[in-house]
Short mmCIF file of C-alpha atoms in Angstrom, two decimals:
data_model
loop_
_atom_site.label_atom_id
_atom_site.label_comp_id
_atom_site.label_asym_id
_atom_site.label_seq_id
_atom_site.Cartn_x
_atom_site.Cartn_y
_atom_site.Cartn_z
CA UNK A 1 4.64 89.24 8.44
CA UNK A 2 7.54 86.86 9.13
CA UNK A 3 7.77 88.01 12.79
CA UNK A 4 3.98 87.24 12.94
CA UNK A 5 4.24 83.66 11.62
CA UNK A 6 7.39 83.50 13.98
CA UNK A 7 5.45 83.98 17.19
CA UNK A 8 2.82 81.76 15.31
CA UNK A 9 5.52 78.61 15.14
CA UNK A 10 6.91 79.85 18.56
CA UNK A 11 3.44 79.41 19.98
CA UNK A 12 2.22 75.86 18.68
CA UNK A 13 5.47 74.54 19.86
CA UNK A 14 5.26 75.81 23.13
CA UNK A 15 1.40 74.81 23.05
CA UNK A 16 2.55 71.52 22.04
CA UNK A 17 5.18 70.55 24.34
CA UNK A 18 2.66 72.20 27.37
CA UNK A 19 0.01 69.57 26.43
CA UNK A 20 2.77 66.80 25.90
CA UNK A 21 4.36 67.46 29.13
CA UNK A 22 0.61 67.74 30.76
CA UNK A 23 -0.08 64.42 29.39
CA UNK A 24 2.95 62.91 30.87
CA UNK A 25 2.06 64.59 34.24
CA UNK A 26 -1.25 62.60 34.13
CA UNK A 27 -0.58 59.67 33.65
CA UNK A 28 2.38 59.40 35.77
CA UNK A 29 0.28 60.23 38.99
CA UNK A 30 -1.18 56.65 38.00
CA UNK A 31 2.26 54.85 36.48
CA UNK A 32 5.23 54.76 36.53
CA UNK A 33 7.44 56.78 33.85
CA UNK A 34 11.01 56.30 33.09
CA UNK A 35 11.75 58.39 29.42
CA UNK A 36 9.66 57.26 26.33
CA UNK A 37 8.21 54.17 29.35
CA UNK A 38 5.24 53.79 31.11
CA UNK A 39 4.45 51.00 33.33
CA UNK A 40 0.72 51.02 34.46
CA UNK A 41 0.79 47.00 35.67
CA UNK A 42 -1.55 46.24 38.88
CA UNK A 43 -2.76 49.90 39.56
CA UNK A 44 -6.03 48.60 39.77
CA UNK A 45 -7.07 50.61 36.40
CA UNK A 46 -10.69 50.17 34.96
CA UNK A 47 -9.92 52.05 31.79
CA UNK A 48 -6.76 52.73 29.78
CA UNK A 49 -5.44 57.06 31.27
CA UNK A 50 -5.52 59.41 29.28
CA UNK A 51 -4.13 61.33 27.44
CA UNK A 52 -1.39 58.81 26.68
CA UNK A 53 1.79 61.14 25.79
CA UNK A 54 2.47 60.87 21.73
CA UNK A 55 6.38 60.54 22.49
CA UNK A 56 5.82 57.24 24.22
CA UNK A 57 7.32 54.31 22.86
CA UNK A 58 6.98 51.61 24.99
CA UNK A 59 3.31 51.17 27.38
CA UNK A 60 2.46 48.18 29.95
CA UNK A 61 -1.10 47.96 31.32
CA UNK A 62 -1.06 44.20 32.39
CA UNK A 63 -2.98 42.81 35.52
CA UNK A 64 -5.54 45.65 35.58
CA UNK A 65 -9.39 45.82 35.48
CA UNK A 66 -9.60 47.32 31.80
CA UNK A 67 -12.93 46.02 30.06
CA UNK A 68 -12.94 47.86 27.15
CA UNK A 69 -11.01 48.90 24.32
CA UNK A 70 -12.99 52.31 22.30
CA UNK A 71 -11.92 52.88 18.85
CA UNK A 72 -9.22 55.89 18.79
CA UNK A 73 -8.20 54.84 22.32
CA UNK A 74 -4.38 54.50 20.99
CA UNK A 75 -3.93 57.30 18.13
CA UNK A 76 -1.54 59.89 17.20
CA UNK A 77 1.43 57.22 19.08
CA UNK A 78 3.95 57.36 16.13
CA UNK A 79 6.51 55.92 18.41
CA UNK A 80 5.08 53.54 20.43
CA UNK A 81 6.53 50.00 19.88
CA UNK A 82 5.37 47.65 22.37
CA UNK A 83 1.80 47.41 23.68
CA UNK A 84 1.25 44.97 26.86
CA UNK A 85 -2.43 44.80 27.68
CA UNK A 86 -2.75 41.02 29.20
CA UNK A 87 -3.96 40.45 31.90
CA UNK A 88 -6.90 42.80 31.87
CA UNK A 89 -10.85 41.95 31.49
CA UNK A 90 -11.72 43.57 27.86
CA UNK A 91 -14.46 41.86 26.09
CA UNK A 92 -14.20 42.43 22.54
CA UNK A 93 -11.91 43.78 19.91
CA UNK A 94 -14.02 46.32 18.06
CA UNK A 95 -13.16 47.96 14.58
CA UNK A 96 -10.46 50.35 14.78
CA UNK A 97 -9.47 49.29 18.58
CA UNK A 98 -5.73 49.38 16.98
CA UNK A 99 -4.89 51.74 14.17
CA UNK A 100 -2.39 53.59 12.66
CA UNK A 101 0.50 52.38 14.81
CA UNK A 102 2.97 52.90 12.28
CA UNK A 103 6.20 51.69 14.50
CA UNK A 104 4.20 48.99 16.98
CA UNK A 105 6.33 45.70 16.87
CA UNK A 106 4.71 43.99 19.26
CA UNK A 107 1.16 43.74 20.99
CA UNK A 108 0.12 41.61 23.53
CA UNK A 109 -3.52 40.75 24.31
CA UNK A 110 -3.70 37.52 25.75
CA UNK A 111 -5.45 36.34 28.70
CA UNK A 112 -8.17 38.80 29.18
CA UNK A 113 -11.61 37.39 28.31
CA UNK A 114 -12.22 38.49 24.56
CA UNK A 115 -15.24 36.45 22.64
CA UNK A 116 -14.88 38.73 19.49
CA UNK A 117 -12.84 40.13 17.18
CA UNK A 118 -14.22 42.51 14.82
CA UNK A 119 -12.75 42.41 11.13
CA UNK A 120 -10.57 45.60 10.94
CA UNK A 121 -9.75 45.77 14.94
CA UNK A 122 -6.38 45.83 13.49
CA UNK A 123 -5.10 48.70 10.44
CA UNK A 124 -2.55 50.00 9.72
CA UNK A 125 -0.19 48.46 11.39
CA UNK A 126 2.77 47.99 9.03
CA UNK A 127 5.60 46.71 11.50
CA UNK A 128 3.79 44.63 13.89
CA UNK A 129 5.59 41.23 14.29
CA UNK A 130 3.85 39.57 16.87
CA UNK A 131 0.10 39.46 18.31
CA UNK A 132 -0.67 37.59 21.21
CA UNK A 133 -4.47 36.47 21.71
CA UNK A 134 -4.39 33.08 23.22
CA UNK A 135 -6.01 32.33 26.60
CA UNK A 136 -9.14 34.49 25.67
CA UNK A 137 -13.18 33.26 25.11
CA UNK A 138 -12.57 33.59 21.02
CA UNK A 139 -15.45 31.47 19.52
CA UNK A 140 -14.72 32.20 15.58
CA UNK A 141 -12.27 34.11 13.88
CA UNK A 142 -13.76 36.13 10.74
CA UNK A 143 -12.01 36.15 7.07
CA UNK A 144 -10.15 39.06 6.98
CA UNK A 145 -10.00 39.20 10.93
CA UNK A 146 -5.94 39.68 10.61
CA UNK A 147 -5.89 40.99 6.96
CA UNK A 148 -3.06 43.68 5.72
CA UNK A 149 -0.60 43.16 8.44
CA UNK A 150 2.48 42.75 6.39
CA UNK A 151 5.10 42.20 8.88
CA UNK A 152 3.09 39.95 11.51
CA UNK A 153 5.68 36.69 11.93
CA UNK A 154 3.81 35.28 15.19
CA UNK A 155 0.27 34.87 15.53
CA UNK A 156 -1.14 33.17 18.77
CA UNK A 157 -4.89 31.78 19.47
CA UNK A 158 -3.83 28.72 21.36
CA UNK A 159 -6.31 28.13 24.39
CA UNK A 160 -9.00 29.70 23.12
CA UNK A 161 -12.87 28.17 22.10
CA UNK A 162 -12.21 28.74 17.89
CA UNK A 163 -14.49 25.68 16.18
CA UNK A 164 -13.68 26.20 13.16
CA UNK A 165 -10.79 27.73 10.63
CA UNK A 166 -12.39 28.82 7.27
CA UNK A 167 -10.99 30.30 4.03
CA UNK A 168 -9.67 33.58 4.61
CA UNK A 169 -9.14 33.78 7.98
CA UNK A 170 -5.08 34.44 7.24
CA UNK A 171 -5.14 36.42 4.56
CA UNK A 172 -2.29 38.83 2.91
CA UNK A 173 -0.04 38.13 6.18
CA UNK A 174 3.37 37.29 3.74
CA UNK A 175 5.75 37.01 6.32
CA UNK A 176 3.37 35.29 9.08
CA UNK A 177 6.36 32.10 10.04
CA UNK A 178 4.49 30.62 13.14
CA UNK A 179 0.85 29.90 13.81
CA UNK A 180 -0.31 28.59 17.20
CA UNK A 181 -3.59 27.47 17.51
CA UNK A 182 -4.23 24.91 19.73
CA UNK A 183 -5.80 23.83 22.69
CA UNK A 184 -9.66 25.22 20.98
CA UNK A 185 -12.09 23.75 19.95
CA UNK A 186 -11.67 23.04 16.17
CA UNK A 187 -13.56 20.56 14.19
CA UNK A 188 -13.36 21.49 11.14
CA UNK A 189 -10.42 22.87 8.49
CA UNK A 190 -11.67 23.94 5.50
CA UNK A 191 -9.83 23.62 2.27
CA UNK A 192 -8.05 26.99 1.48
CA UNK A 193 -8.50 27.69 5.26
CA UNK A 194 -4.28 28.21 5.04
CA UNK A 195 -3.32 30.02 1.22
CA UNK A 196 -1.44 32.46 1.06
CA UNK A 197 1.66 32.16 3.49
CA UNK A 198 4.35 32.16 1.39
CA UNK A 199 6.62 32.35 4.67
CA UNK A 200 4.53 30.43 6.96
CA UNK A 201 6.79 27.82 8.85
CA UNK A 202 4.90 25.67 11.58
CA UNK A 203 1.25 25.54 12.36
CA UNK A 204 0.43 24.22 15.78
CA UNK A 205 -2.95 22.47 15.73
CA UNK A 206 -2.85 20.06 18.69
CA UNK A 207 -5.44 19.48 21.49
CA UNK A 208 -8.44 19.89 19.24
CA UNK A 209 -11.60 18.54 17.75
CA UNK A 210 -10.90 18.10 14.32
CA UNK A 211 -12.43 14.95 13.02
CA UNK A 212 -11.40 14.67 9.39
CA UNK A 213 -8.22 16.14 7.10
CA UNK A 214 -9.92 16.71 3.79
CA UNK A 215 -8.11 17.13 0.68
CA UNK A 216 -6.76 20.37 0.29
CA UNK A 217 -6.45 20.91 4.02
CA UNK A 218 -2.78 21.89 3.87
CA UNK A 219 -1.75 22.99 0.50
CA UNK A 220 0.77 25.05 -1.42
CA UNK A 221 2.63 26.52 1.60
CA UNK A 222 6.44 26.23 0.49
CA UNK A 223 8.04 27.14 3.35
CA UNK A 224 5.89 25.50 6.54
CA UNK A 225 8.40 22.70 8.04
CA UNK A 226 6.71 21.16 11.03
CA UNK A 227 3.02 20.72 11.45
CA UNK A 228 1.60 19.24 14.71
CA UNK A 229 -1.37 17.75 14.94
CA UNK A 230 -1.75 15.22 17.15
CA UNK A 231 -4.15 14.85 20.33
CA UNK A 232 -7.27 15.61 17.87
CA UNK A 233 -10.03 13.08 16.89
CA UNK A 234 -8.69 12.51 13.88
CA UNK A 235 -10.48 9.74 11.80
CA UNK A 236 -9.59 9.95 7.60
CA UNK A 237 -6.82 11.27 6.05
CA UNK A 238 -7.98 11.92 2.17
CA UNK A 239 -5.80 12.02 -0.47
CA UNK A 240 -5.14 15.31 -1.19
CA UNK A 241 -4.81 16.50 2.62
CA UNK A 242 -1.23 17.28 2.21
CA UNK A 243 -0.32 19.22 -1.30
CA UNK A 244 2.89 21.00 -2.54
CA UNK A 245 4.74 21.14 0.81
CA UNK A 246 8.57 21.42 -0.44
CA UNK A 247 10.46 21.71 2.59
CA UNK A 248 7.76 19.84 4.94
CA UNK A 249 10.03 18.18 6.91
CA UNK A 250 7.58 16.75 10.39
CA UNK A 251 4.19 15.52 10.42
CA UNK A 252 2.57 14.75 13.98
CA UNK A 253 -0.07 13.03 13.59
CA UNK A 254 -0.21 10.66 17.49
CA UNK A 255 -2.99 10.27 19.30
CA UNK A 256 -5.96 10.19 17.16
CA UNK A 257 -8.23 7.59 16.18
CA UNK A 258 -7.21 7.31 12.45
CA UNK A 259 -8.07 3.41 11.44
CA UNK A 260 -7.03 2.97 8.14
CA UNK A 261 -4.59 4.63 5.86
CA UNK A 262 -5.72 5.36 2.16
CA UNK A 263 -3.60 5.55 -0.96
CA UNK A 264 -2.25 8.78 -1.57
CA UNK A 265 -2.91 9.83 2.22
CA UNK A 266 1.23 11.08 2.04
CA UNK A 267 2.60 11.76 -0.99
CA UNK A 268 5.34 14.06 -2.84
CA UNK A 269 6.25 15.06 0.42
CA UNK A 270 10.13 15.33 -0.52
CA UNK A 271 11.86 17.11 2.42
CA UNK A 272 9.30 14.72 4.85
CA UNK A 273 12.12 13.14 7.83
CA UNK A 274 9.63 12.48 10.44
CA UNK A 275 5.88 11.50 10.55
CA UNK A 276 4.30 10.40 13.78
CA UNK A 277 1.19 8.24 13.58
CA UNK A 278 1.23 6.41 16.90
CA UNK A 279 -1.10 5.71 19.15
CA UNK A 280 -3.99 5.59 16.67
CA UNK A 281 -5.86 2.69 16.05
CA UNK A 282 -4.70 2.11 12.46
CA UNK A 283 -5.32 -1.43 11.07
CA UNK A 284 -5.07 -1.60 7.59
CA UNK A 285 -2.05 0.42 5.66
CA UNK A 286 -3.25 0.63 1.87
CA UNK A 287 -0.75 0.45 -1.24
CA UNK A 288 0.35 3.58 -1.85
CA UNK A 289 -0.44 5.46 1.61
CA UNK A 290 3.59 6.55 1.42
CA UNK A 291 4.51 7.57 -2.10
CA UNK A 292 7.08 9.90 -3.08
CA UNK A 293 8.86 10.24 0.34
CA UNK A 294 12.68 10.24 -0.90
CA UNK A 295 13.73 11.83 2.51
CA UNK A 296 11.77 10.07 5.03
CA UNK A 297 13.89 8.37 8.25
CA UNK A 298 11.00 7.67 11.02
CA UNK A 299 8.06 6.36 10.78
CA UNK A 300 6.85 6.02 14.45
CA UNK A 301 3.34 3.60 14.28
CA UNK A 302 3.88 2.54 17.93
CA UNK A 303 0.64 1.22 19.72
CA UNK A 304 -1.64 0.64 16.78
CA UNK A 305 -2.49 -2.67 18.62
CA UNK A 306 -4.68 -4.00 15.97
CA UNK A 307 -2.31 -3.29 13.04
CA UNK A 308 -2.17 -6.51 10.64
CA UNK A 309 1.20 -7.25 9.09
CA UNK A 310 1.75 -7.54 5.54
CA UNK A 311 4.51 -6.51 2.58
CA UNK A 312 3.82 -2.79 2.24
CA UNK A 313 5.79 -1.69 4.94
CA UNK A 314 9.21 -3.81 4.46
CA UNK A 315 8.63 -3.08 0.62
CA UNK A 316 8.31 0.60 1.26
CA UNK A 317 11.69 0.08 3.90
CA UNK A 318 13.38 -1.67 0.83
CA UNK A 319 12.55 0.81 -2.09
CA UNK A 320 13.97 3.66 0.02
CA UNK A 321 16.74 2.06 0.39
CA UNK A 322 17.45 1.16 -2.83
CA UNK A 323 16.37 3.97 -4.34
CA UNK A 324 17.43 6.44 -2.46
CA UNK A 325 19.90 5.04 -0.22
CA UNK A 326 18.74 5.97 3.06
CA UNK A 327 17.29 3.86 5.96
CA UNK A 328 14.20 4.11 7.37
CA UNK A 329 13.58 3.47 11.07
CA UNK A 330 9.90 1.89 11.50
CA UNK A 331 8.69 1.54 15.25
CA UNK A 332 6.02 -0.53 16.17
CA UNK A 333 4.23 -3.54 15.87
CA UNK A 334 1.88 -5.51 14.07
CA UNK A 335 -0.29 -8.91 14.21
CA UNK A 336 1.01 -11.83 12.35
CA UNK A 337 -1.03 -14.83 11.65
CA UNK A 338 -0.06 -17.46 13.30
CA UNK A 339 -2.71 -20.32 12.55
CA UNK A 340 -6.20 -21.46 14.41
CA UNK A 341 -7.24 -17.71 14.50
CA UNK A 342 -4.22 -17.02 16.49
CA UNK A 343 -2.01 -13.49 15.74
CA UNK A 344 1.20 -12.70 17.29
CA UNK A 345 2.56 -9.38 18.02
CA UNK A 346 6.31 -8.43 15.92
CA UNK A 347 8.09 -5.46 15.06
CA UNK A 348 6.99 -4.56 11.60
CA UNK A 349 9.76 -5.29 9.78
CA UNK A 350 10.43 -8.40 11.23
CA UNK A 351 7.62 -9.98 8.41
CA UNK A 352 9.01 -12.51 6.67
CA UNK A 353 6.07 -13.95 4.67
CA UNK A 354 6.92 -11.51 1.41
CA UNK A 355 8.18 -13.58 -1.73
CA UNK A 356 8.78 -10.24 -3.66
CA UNK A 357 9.12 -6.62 -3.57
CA UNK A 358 7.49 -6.09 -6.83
CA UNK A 359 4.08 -5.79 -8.62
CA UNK A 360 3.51 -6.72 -12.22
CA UNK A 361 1.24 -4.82 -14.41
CA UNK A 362 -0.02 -4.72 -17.72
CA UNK A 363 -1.79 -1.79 -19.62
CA UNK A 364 -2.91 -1.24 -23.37
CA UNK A 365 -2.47 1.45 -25.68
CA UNK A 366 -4.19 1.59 -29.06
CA UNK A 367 -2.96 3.72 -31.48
CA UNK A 368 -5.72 4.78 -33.97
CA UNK A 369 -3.80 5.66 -37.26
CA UNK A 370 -4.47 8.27 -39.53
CA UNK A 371 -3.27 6.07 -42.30
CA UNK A 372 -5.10 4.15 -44.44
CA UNK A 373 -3.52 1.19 -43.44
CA UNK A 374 -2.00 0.89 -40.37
CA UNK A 375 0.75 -1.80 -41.71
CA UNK A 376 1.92 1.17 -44.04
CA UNK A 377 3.41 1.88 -40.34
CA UNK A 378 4.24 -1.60 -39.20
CA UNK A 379 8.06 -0.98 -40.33
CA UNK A 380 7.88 1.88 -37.45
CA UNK A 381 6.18 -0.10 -34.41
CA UNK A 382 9.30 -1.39 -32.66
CA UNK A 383 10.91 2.24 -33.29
CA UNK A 384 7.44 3.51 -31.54
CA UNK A 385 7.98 1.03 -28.75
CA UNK A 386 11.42 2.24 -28.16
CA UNK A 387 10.06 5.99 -28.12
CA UNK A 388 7.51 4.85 -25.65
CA UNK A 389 9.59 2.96 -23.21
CA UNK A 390 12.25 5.87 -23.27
CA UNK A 391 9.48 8.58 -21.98
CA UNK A 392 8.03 6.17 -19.63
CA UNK A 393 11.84 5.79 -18.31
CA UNK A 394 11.50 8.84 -16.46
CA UNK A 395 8.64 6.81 -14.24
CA UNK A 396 8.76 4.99 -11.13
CA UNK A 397 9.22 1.11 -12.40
CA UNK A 398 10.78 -0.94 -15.08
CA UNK A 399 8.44 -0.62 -18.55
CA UNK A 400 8.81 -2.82 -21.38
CA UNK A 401 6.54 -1.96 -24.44
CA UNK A 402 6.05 -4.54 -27.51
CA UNK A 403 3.70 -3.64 -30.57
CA UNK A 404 1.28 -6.62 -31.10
CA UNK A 405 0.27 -5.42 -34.61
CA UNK A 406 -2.49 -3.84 -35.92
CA UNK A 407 -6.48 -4.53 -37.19
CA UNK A 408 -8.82 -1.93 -38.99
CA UNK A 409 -5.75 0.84 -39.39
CA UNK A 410 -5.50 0.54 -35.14
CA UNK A 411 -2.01 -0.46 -34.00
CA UNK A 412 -1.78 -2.35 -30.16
CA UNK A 413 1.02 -1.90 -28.02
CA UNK A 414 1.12 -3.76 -24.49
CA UNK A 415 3.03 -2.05 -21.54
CA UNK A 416 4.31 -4.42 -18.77
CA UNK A 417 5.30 -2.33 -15.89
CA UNK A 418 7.34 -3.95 -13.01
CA UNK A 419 7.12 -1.69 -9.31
CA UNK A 420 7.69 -1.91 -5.64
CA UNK A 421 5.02 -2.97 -3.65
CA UNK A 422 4.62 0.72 -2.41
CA UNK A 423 3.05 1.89 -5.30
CA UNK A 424 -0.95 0.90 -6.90
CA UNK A 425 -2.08 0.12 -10.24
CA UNK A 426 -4.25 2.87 -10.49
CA UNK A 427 -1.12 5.49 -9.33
CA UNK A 428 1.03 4.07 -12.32
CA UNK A 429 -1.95 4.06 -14.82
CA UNK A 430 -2.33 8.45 -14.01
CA UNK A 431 1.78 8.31 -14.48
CA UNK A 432 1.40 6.69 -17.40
CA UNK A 433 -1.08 8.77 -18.86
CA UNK A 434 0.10 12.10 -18.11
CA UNK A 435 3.31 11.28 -20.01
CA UNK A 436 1.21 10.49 -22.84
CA UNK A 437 -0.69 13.32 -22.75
CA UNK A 438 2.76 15.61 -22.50
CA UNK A 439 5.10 14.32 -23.74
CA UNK A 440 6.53 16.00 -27.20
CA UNK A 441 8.52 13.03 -28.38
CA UNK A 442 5.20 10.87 -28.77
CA UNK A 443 3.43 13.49 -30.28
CA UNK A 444 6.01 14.09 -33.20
CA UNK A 445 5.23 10.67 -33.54
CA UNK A 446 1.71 10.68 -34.04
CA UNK A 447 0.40 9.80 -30.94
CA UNK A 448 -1.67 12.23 -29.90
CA UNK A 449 -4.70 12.50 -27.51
CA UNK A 450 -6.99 12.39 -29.71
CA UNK A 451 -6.36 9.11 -31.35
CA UNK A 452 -4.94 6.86 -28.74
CA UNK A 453 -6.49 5.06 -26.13
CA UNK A 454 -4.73 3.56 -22.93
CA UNK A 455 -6.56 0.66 -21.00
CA UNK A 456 -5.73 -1.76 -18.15
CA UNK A 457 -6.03 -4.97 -18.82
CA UNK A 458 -9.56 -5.46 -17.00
CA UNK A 459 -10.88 -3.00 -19.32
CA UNK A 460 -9.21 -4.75 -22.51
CA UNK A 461 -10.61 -8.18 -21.84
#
């Protein structure tokens, strides 16, 4: 019995390394071999040879005539680690066209004239790090068209016809660090379209269509430094567009045809050094477009040539520097009045028409007491005062809080905030109000959501 499964053993072995060795003798006719390499470039082939020997590690089948890619074409290749195929003609990437590659590292597809990519063209493919697809005829890329590839770090699409990039077109890809998409023909990024890339360091959207940056656009990606965007068609920026980006440290935003800039349209941005915006045709900068940018060193809003000056800038120039004691280097220019309808052209920061720094606000707070009497709490309404102006301390500003006394068991406190010009009414009023709806301190005191009320002053009178 044991010399029986002996000569069994014996015999697969030999039948294996006969059919191994066979292989190899193919497909070297046709390439060239050197060890665990094959290099099939410019041989004229239509079709990938086979059989492909399952010891191969490393395959080249650029600058060929290959159209087509059949499901099971590269299987049983446990060591194959580098797959070259640009070059070539193929048309699609159908389901299963790459599978169970468990040591590929690296696969190379670009320039060949693929329209489609089928969701699951790619499994099991634990240790590829970089796919190459740019310079193809890809019109859309499905959700889940790169799903479960766990060690991808480079994904390329640039140069491509992609319109659009929805939710769940990158999805599960943790250690995906560079995305280069441009040159397509993208109009539109969905919110969500980019979730999930807890590693993701630059995306490269340049040389598009995309008209709009909605809120959402680019959100909770804690690791991407540099995202380029310019040469689009670029209109709005919405508030929102740009959301818990830690380390974000360069926005390029040049060469669009954004015209105004919105409050809130960059904010909490706190590693943010560099943001491009020229060559736009940006003419009005609203209070509050830059908020929250403690690191920030260039602003570069060159050739807006219909820019208006006014305070914001200098004031947002100032409060930096103040604040955080770093300078910020503005470039460009801007329109100044000059009388009879006349403007002149100045650098930015050259405005000298801006008598303060500051805005003055007011808001009320009425505190509806559970008391019977409200003035059974009068002896505690400076004390309250104090406790309020010490939580609001934490806030951008200078806050002074007096208690104005009290009618029908309702105590009134007024808030006077002083701020730099950078910031709006309406941004301090949500500060404000958040801290009164967290804070601890104030609701030991009493002051609790459901019995106080907090007003600006238009709303008061």
């Amino acid at each position: 019995m044991f010399h029986q499964l002996k000569s069994t053993f014996v015999l697969v072995l030999f039948l294996r390394l006969f059919l191994e060795s066979r292989a190899a003798l193919d497909i070297c006719i046709k390439c060239s071999c050197q060890g665990n390499r094959i290099n099939c470039s410019s041989r004229n082939l239509t079709s990938v040879p086979r059989p492909i020997p399952p010891n191969i590690e490393y395959l080249n089948l650029t600058f060929n005539h290959i159209n087509e890619i059949k499901p099971g074409t590269f299987q049983n290749l446990p060591n194959l680690t580098t797959l070259y195929l640009n070059n070539n003609d193929i048309k699609e990437l159908k389901a299963g066209s790459f599978q169970n590659l468990p040591s590929l590292g690296g696969l190379y597809l670009h320039e060949n004239n693929i329209s489609e990519i089928h969701v699951e063209a790619f499994q099991k493919l634990p240790n590829l790090v970089d796919l190459y697809l740019n310079n193809n005829d890809i019109k859309e890329l499905k959700a889940g068209s790169f799903q479960n590839l766990p060690s991808l770090r480079t994904l390329t699409t640039y140069s491509n016809h992609i319109n659009e990039i929805k939710p769940g077109t990158f999805q599960n890809l943790p250690n995906l660090r560079y995305l280069v998409s441009h040159k397509n023909d993208i109009k539109e990024i969905h919110a969500g379209a980019f979730q999930n890339l807890p590693s993701l360091r630059e995306i490269l959207l340049y040389d598009n269509d995309i008209k709009e940056l909605k809120a959402g656009s680019f959100e909770n990606l804690p690791n991407l430094r540099v995202l380029v965007l310019h040469e689009n068609d670029i209109k709005e920026i919405h508030a929102g567009a740009f959301q818990n980006l830690p380390r974000l440290d360069a926005i390029y935003l040049h060469y669009n045809d954004i015209k105004e800039l919105k409050a809130g349209s960059f904010q909490n941005l706190p590693s943010l050094t560099t943001l491009v915006l020229a060559y736009n045709d940006i003419r009005k900068i609203e209070s509050g477009a830059f908020q929250n940018l403690p690191s920030l060193t260039d602003l570069d809003l060159k050739n807006n040539t219909g820019m208006m000056c006014g305070c914001y800038l200098p004031a947002l120039v100032n409060y930096t520097k103040t604040t955080f004691n770093r300078k910020v280097t503005v470039r460009g220019q801007c329109q100044a009045d000059v009388g009879n309808n006349q403007t002149k052209s100045i650098p930015i920061l050259e405005y000298s028409e801006c008598k303060s720094w500051t805005n003055s606000f007011v808001f009320y707070l009425i505190f509806n007491s559970t008391l019977k009497k409200f003035n059974e709490y009068k002896s505690s309404g400076v004390n309250i005062s104090r406790a309020i102006e010490h939580e609001l301390s934490n806030l951008t500003g200078t806050f002074e809080v007096a208690y104005c006394g009290s009618e029908n068991n309702s105590g009134v406190f007024t808030i006077n905030c002083t701020v730099s010009l950078i910031f709006t009414k309406d941004q301090i009023f949500k500060q404000v109000s958040e801290t009164f709806k967290t804070s601890q301190t104030l609701r030991d005191l009493g002051l609790q959501q459901g019995n106080t009320e907090l007003f600006d002053e238009m709303a008061v009178w």
